[in-house]
Amino acid sequence: IMPEHTYVVVLKNGDVFIKKIRNGKDADHILLESENPLYEPKELHIQLIQSFYSIKGVIKKEMM
């Protein structure tokens, strides 16, 4: 996992986030930070995380 990159983060409880990963308060925590400033960062214990997925493409809104 590379800090500052954006990932899909899947938690063991089924929650899914698309967030930037930053260092947490210690080696057992990570900080999930949104691009949207309306959302506060979330600090999680690494044991709550099921998997990470790198984002390698572009997401764009399509007009209908």
Coordinates of C-alpha atoms in Angstrom, one line a residue:
I1 CA 0.0 0.0 0.0
M2 CA 1.4 3.4 -1.0
P3 CA 0.4 6.3 1.1
E4 CA -1.3 9.2 -0.8
H5 CA -2.7 6.9 -3.4
T6 CA -6.4 6.2 -3.8
Y7 CA -7.7 2.7 -3.1
V8 CA -11.0 0.9 -2.8
V9 CA -11.0 -0.3 0.8
V10 CA -13.3 -3.2 1.8
L11 CA -13.9 -3.7 5.5
K12 CA -14.7 -7.0 7.1
N13 CA -18.3 -5.8 8.0
G14 CA -18.9 -5.2 4.2
D15 CA -18.5 -1.4 4.1
V16 CA -16.6 -0.2 1.0
F17 CA -14.8 3.1 0.7
I18 CA -12.9 4.9 -2.1
K19 CA -10.3 6.9 -0.2
K20 CA -6.7 8.1 -0.1
I21 CA -4.6 6.2 2.4
R22 CA -2.5 8.0 5.0
N23 CA -0.5 7.0 8.0
G24 CA -2.6 6.6 11.2
K25 CA -1.7 7.4 14.8
D26 CA 0.5 4.3 15.0
A27 CA 1.6 1.2 12.9
D28 CA -1.8 -0.5 13.7
H29 CA -4.0 2.2 12.2
I30 CA -4.5 3.9 8.8
L31 CA -6.3 7.1 7.9
L32 CA -8.8 7.1 5.1
E33 CA -9.2 10.5 3.6
S34 CA -11.8 11.6 1.1
E35 CA -11.3 13.9 -1.9
N36 CA -14.6 15.6 -0.8
P37 CA -13.9 18.1 2.0
L38 CA -17.4 17.5 3.4
Y39 CA -16.3 14.1 4.7
E40 CA -14.1 13.8 7.8
P41 CA -11.1 11.4 7.6
K42 CA -11.7 8.0 9.2
E43 CA -9.0 6.3 11.2
L44 CA -9.3 2.5 11.3
H45 CA -7.5 -0.3 12.9
I46 CA -5.9 -2.5 10.2
Q47 CA -7.6 -5.6 11.6
L48 CA -10.9 -4.2 10.4
I49 CA -9.8 -4.2 6.8
Q50 CA -10.5 -7.2 4.5
S51 CA -8.9 -6.0 1.3
F52 CA -7.4 -3.1 -0.7
Y53 CA -7.8 -2.6 -4.4
S54 CA -5.7 -0.1 -6.5
I55 CA -7.5 2.3 -8.8
K56 CA -5.8 2.2 -12.1
G57 CA -8.3 3.9 -14.3
V58 CA -10.6 6.9 -14.6
I59 CA -14.1 7.2 -13.3
K60 CA -16.2 9.8 -15.1
K61 CA -19.9 10.8 -15.0
E62 CA -21.8 10.0 -18.2
M63 CA -24.6 12.3 -19.4
M64 CA -28.0 10.8 -19.9

